[in-house]
Short mmCIF file of C-alpha atoms in Angstrom, two decimals:
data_model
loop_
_atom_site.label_atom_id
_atom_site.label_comp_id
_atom_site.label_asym_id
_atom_site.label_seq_id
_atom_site.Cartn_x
_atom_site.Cartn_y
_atom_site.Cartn_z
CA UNK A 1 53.04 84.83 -128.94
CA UNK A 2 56.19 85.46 -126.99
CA UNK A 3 56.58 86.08 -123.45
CA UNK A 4 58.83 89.07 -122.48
CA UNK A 5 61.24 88.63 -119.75
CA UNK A 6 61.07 91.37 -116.97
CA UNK A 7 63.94 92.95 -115.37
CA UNK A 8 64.90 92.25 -111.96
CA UNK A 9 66.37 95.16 -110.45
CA UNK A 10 68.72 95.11 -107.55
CA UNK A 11 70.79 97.21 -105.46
CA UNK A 12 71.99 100.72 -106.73
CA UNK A 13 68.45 101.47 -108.68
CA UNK A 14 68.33 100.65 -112.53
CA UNK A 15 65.96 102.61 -114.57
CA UNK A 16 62.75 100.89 -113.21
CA UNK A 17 63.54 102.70 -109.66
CA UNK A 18 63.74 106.10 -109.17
CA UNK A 19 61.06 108.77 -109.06
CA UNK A 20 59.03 108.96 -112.47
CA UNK A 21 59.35 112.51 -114.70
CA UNK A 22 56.09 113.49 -115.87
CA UNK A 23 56.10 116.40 -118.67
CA UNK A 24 56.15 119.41 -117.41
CA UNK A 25 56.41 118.23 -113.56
CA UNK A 26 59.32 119.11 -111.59
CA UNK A 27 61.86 115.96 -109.72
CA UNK A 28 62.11 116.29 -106.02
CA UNK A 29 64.22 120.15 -105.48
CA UNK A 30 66.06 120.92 -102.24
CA UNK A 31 64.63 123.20 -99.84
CA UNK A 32 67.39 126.26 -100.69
CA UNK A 33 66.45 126.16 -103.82
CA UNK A 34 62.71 126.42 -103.52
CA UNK A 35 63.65 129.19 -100.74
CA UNK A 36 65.66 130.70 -103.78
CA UNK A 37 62.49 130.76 -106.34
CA UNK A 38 60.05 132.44 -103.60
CA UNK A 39 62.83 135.06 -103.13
CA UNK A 40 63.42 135.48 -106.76
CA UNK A 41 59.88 135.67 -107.03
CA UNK A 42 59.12 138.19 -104.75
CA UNK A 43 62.00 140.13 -106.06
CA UNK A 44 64.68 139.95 -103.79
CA UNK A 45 67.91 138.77 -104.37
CA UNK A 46 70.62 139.76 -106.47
CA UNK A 47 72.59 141.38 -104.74
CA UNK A 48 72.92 144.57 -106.78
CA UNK A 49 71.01 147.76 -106.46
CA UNK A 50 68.46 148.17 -109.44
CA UNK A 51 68.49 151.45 -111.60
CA UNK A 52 64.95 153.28 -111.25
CA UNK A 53 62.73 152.03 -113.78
CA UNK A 54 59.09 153.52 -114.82
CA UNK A 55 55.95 151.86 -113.80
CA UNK A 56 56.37 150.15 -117.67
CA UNK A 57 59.46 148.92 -117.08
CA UNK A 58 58.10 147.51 -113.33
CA UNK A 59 55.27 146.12 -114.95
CA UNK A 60 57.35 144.25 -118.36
CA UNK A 61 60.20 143.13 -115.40
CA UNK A 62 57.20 141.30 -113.54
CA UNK A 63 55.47 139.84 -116.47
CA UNK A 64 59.13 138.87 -118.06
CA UNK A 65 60.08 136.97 -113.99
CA UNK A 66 57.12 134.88 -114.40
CA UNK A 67 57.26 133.69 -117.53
CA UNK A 68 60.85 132.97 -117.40
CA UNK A 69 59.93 131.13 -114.11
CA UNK A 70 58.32 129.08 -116.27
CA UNK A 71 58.29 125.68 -117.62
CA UNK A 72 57.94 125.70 -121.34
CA UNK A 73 60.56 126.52 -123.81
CA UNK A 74 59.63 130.53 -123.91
CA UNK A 75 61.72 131.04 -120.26
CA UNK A 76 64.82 130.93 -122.00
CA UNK A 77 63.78 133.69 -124.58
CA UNK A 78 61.74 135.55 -121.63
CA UNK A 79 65.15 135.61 -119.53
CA UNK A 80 67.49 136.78 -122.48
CA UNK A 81 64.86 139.99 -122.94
CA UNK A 82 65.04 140.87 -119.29
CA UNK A 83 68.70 141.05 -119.47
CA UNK A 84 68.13 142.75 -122.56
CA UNK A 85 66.62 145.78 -120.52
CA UNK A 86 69.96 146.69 -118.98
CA UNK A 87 70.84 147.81 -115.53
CA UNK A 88 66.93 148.36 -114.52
CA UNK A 89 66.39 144.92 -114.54
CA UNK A 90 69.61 143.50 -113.75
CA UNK A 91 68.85 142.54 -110.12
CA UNK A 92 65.65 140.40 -111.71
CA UNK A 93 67.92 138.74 -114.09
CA UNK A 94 70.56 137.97 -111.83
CA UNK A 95 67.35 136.68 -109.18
CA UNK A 96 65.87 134.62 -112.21
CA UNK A 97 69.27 133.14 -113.73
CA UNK A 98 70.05 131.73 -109.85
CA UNK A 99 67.29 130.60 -109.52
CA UNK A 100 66.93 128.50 -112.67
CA UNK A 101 70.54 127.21 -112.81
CA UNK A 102 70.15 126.01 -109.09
CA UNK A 103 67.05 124.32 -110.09
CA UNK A 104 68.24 122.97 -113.17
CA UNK A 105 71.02 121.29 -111.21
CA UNK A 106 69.11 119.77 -108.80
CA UNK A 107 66.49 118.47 -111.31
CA UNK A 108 69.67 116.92 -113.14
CA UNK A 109 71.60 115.27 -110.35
CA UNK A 110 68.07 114.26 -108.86
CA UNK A 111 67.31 112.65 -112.56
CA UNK A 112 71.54 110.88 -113.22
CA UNK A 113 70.80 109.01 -109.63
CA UNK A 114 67.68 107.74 -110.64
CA UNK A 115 68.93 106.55 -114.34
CA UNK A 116 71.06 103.51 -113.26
CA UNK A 117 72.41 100.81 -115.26
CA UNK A 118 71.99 101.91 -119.16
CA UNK A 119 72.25 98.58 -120.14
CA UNK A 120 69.70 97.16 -118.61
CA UNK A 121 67.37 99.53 -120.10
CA UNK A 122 69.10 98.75 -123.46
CA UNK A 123 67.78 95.56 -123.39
CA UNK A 124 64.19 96.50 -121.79
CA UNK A 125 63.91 99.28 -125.07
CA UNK A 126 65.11 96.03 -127.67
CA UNK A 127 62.38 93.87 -125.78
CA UNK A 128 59.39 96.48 -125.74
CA UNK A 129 60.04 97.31 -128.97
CA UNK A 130 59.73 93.93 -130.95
CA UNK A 131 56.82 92.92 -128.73
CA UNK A 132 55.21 96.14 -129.88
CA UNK A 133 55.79 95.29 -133.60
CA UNK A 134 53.92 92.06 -133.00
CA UNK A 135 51.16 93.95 -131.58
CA UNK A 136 51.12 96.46 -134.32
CA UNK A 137 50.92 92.94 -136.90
CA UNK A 138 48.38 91.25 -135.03
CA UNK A 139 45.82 94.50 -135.82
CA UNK A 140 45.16 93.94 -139.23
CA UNK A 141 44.47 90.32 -138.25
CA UNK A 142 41.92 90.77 -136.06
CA UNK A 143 38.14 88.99 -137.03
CA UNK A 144 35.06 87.97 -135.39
CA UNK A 145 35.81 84.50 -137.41
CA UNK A 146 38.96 83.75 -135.51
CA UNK A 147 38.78 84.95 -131.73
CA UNK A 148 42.65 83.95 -131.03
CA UNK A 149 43.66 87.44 -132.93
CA UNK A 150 41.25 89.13 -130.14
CA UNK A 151 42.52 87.11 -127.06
CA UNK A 152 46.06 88.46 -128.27
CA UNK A 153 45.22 91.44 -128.77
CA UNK A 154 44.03 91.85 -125.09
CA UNK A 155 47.41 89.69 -123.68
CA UNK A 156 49.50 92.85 -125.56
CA UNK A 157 47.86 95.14 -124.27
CA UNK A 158 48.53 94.06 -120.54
CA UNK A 159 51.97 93.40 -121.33
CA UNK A 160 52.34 96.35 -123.74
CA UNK A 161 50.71 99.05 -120.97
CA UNK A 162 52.90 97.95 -118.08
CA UNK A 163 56.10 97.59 -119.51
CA UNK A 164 55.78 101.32 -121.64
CA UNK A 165 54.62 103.01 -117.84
CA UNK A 166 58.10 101.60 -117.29
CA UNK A 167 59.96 102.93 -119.76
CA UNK A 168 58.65 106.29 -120.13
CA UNK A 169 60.06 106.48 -116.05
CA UNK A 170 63.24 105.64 -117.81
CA UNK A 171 63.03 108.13 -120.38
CA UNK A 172 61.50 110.76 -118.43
CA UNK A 173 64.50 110.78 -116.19
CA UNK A 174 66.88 111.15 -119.80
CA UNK A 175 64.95 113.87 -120.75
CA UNK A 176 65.10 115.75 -117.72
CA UNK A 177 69.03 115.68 -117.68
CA UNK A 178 69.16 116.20 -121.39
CA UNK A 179 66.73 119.24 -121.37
CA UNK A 180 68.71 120.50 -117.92
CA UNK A 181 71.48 120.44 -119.97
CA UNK A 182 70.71 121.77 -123.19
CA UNK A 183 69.58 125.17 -122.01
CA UNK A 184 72.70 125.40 -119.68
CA UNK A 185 75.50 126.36 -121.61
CA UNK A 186 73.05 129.68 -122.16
CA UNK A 187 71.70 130.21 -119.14
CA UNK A 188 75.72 130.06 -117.79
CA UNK A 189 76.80 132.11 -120.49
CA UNK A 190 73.98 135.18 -119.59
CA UNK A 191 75.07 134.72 -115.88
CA UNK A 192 78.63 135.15 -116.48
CA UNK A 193 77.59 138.56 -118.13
CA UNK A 194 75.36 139.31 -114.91
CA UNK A 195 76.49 137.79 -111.86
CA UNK A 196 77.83 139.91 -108.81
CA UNK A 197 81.38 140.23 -108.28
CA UNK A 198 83.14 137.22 -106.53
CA UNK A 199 80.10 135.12 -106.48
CA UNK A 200 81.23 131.37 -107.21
CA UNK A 201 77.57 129.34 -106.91
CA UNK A 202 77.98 128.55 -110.69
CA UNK A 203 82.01 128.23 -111.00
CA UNK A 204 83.90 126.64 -114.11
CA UNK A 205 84.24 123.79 -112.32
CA UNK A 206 80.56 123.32 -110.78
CA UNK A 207 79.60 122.66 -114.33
CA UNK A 208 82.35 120.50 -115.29
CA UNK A 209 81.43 118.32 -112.85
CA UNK A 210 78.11 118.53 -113.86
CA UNK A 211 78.15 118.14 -117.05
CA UNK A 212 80.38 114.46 -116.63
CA UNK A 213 77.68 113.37 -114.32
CA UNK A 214 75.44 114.36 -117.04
CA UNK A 215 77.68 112.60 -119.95
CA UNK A 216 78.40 109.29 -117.94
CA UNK A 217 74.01 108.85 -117.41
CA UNK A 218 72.67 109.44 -121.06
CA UNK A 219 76.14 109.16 -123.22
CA UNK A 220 76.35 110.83 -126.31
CA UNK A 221 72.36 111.35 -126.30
CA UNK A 222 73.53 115.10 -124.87
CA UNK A 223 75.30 116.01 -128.62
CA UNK A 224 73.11 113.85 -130.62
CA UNK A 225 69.80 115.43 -129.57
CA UNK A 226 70.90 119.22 -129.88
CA UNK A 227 69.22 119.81 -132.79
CA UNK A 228 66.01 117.34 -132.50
CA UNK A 229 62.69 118.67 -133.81
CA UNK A 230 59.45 117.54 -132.12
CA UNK A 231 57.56 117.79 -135.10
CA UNK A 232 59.80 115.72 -137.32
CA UNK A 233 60.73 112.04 -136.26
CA UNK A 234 64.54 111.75 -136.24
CA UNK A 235 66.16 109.43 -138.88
CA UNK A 236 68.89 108.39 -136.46
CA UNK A 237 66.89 105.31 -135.37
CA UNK A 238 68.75 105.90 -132.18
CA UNK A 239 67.16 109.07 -131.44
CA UNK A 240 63.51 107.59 -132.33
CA UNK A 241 62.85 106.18 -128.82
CA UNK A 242 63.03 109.77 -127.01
CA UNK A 243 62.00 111.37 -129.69
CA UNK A 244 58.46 109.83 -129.56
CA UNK A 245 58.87 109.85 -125.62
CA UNK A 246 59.31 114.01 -125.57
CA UNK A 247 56.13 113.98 -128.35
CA UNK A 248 53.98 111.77 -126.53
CA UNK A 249 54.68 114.08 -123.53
CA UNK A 250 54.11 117.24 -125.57
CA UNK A 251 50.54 115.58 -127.18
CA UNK A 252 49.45 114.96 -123.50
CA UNK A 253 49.90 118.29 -122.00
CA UNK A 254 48.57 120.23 -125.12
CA UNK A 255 45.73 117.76 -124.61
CA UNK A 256 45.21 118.52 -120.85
CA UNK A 257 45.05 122.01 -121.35
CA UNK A 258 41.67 121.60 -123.37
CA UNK A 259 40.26 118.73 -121.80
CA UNK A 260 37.91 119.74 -119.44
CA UNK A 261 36.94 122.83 -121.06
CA UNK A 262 35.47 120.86 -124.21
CA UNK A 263 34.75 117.57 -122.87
CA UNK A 264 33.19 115.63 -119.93
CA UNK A 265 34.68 113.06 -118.01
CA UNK A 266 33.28 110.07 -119.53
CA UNK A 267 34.56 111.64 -123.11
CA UNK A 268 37.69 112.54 -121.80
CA UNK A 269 38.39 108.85 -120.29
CA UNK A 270 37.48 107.19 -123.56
CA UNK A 271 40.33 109.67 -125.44
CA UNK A 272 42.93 108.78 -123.00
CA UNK A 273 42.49 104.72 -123.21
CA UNK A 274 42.55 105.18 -126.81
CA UNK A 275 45.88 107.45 -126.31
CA UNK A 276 47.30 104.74 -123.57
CA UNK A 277 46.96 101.77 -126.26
CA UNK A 278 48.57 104.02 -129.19
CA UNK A 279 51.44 104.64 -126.95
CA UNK A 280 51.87 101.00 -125.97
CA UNK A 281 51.93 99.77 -129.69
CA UNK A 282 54.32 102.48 -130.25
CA UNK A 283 51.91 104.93 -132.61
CA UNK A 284 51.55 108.45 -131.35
CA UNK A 285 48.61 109.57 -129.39
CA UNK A 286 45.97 111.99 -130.93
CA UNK A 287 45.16 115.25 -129.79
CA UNK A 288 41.98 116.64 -129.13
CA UNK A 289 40.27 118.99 -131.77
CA UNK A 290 37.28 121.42 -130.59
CA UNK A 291 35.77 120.52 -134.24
CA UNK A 292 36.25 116.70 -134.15
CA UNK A 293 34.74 116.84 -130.46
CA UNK A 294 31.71 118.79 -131.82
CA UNK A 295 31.24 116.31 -134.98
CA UNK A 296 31.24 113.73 -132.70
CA UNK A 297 28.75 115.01 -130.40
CA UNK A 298 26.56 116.37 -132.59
CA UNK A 299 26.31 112.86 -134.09
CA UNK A 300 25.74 111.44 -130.85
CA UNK A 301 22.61 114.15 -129.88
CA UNK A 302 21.08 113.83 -134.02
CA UNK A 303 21.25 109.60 -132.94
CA UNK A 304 18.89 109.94 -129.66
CA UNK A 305 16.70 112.80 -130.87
CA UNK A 306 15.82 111.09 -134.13
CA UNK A 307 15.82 107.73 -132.65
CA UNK A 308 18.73 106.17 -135.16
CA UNK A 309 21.69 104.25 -134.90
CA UNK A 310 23.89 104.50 -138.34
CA UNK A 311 27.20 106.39 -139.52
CA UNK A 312 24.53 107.64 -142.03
CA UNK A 313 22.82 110.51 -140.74
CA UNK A 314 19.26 111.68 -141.85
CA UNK A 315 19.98 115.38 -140.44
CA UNK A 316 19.65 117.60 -143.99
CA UNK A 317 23.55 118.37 -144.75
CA UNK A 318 25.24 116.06 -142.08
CA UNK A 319 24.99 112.65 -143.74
CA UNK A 320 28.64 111.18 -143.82
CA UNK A 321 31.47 111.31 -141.25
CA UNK A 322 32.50 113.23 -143.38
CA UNK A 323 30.40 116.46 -143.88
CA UNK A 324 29.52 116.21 -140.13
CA UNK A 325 33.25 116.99 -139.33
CA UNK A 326 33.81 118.81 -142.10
CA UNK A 327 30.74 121.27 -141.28
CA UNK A 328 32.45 121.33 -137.32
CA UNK A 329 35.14 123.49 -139.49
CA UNK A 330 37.81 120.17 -139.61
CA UNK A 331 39.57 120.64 -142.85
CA UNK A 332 39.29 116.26 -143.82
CA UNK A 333 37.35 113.90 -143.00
CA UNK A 334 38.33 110.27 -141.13
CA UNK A 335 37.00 107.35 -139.27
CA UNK A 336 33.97 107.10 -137.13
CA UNK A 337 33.20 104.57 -134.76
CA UNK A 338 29.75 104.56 -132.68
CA UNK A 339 28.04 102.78 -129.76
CA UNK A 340 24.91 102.30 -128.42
CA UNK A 341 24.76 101.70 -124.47
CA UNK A 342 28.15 102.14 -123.16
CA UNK A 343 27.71 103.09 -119.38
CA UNK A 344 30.86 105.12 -119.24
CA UNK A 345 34.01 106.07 -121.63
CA UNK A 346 35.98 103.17 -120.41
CA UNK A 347 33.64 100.36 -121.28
CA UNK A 348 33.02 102.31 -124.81
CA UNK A 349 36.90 101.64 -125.29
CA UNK A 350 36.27 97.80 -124.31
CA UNK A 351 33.32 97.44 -126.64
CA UNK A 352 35.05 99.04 -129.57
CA UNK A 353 38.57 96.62 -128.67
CA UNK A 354 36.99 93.45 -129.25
CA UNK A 355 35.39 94.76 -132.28
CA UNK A 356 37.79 93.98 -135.55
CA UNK A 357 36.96 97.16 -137.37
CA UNK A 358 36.54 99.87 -134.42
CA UNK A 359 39.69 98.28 -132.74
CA UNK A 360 41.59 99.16 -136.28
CA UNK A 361 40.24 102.74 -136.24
CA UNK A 362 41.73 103.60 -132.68
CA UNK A 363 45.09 102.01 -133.49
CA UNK A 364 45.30 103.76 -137.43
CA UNK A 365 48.46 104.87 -138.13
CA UNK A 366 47.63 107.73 -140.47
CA UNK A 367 45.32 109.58 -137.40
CA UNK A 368 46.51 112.81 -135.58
CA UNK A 369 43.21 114.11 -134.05
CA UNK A 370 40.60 112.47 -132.23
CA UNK A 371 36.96 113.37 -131.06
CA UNK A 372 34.42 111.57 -128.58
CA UNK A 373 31.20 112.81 -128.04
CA UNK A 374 28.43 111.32 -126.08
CA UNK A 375 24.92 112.03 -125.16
CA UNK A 376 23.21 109.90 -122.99
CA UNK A 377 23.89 106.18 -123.96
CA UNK A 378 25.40 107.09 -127.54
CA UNK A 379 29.08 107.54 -128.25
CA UNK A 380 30.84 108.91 -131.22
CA UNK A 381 34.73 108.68 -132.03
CA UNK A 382 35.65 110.89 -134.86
CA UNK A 383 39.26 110.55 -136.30
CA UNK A 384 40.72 113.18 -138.42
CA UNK A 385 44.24 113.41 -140.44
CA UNK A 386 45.14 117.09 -140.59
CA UNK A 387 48.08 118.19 -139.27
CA UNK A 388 48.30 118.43 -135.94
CA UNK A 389 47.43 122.09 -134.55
CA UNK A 390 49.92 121.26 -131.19
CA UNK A 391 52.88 122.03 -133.79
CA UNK A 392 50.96 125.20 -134.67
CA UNK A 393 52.21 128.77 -133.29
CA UNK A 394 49.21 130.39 -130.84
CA UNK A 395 48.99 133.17 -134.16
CA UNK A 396 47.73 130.19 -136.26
CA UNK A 397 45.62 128.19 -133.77
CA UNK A 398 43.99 131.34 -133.20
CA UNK A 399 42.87 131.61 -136.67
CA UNK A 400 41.57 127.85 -136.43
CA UNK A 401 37.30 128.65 -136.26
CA UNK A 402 34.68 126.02 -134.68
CA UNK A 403 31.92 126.04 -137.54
CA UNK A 404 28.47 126.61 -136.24
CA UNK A 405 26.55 126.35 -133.56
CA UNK A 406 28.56 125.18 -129.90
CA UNK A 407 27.02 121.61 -128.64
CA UNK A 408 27.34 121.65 -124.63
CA UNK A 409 27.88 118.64 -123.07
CA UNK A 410 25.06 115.92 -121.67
CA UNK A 411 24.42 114.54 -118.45
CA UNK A 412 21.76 112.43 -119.52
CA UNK A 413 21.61 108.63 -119.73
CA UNK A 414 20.00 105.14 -120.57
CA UNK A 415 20.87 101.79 -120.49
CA UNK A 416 21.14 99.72 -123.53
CA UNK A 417 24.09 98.24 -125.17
CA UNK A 418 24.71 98.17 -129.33
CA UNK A 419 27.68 99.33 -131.28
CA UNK A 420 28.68 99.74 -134.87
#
């Protein structure tokens, strides 16, 4: 196996230095301009006297301010239907728009000093990426009968791990000046239209400035990513890296909004090593499904309470993988791994890795969903193939139904330690 050279970074900062962008989380903003959001969102600023409004109108402007305050990609909509209401709501709009292009520009300047030399990171991305398709070739090697396929697996993954938490600092900070960026020219546009007379905080050549900072950090990525699609992979093989940097991001924070409402701790730390390895091999994560977490857990509880250990199930109607997540409302069936004894979700992980046909499971490439469900010393994974539900609107997720009865989580334990 081939060692990968690291990057030694020196003077100005390369793209190992320099805060990392998590999704969703904001790079280091000036004190003005979080002065500037608490005013906006307390409803000052403006500078421009607002037309009486009805209680409905007070009530839409409020509930319009905080979601365009927002951080997902309904503030730009929310902002163009507050200017939308006219001279009532001007002063809001005018309030919201500064505040969003100030912190837009601060989030992109922060992001273009911490991006450094590009070609560096060229080489890092050419690097990670071959060492990942020798990861990804070494899976369907793996066998009990020749160990060496196991030991490498476990040398990639300590490679693999560090060197993508190093990227994805790279590519957090491109995505944060794309993003900035690609709203922009509308947000600009809408405050043209609004902005008080002889105000200059957002002149012609503020964002020609900006905008060459931009160009000069992520190159032509600013046009070539204007129309990318999360939910379809790009087939400029350029585009592919960010592309499954922004999904991988998206997966993750769809995935921490349910976590802790469906699953415990030691179930939620066995999805995200599984989701960490995926990521370093270069395969997608899997989101978390209410009905693959149930299927799983119900497997799990049937396992103790009738003293079993077997994918086949002797509970009437839930014999197979497949009927068990099927009858938890998932439309397919998938993959099922099981353990006996595990003493938390992380050593589950390790006991299913050096297993041949477990460790294939958690790296399949056909997998969107995943499900771990525990109770006391038995773990289930469940692995579905339906399209993901993330790419969903909230009108069809909400039609999505959990098929009978709701399975709590357990707190209880044993010690023992068996897997199949």
């Amino acid at each position: 196996m081939r060692r990968v050279r690291g990057i030694v970074v020196g003077g100005v900062g390369a793209f190992l230095l320099g805060a990392p962008l998590a999704w969703g989380r904001d790079l280091p903003i000036s004190p003005a301009v979080l002065r500037e959001v608490e005013r906006s969102a307390r409803g000052e600023g403006g500078g421009t006297a607002a037309a009486s409004g009805s209680r409905a109108d007070e009530t839409k402007i409020a509930a319009l301010k905080e979601k365009a305050l927002g951080t997902d990609s309904a503030a730009v909509e929310a902002i163009k239907e507050l200017k939308g209401m006219g001279a009532v709501a001007r002063p809001a709009t005018i309030g919201v728009l500064r505040t969003m292009l100030a912190k837009d520009q601060a989030a992109v300047e922060a992001a273009v000093a911490g991006i450094g030399d590009s070609k560096a990171a060229m080489e890092y991305e050419q690097q990670i990426d071959a060492l990942r398709k020798e990861a990804r070739a070494n899976v369907p090697k793996l066998a009990k009968e020749q160990p060496e396929t196991i030991k490498k697996a476990h040398e990639y993954y300590k490679q693999l791990v560090t060197m993508t938490e190093k990227m994805n600092q790279a590519w957090g900070l491109r995505l944060a000046v794309i993003e900035g960026m690609g709203r922009r020219t509308t947000l600009i546009a809408m405050w043209r239209d609004v902005a008080p007379s002889g105000d200059k905080q957002f002149s012609t050549e503020n964002e020609t400035r900006l905008r060459d900072k931009a160009q000069r950090a992520v190159g032509d990525f600013l046009e070539k990513t204007a129309g990318l699609e999360w939910g379809r992979q790009p087939t400029d093989p350029a585009l592919k890296p960010i592309w499954f940097y922004g999904v991988s991001r998206k997966i993750e924070a769809y995935n921490n909004t349910l976590l802790e409402k469906i699953m415990d701790p030691d179930e939620i730390k066995n999805l995200q090593f599984v989701n960490r390895y995926r990521e370093a091999l270069g395969l997608l994560p899997l989101e978390v499904d209410s009905r693959v977490v149930q299927a799983a857990r119900r497997h799990s509880k049937a396992m103790v309470d009738r003293n079993f250990f077997a994918h086949e199930s002797p509970v009437p109607g839930n014999a197979s993988p497949s009927d068990r997540m099927k009858n938890a409302g998932y439309p397919s069936g998938g993959g099922e791994n099981i353990a006996y004894g595990p003493s938390s979700g992380e050593a589950s992980f390790w006991m299913w890795f050096d297993s041949p046909g477990h460790h294939k499971n958690m790296a399949g490439e056909g997998y969107t969903a995943l499900g771990v469900g525990r109770w006391q010393n038995r773990f289930t994974q469940n692995f579905g193939g339906a399209p993901r539900l993330m790419l969903k609107s909230e009108e069809e997720r909400a039609k999505v139904k959990l098929e009978g009865e709701v399975l709590a989580p357990d707190a209880g334990r044993t010690e023992s330690r068996r897997r199949s």
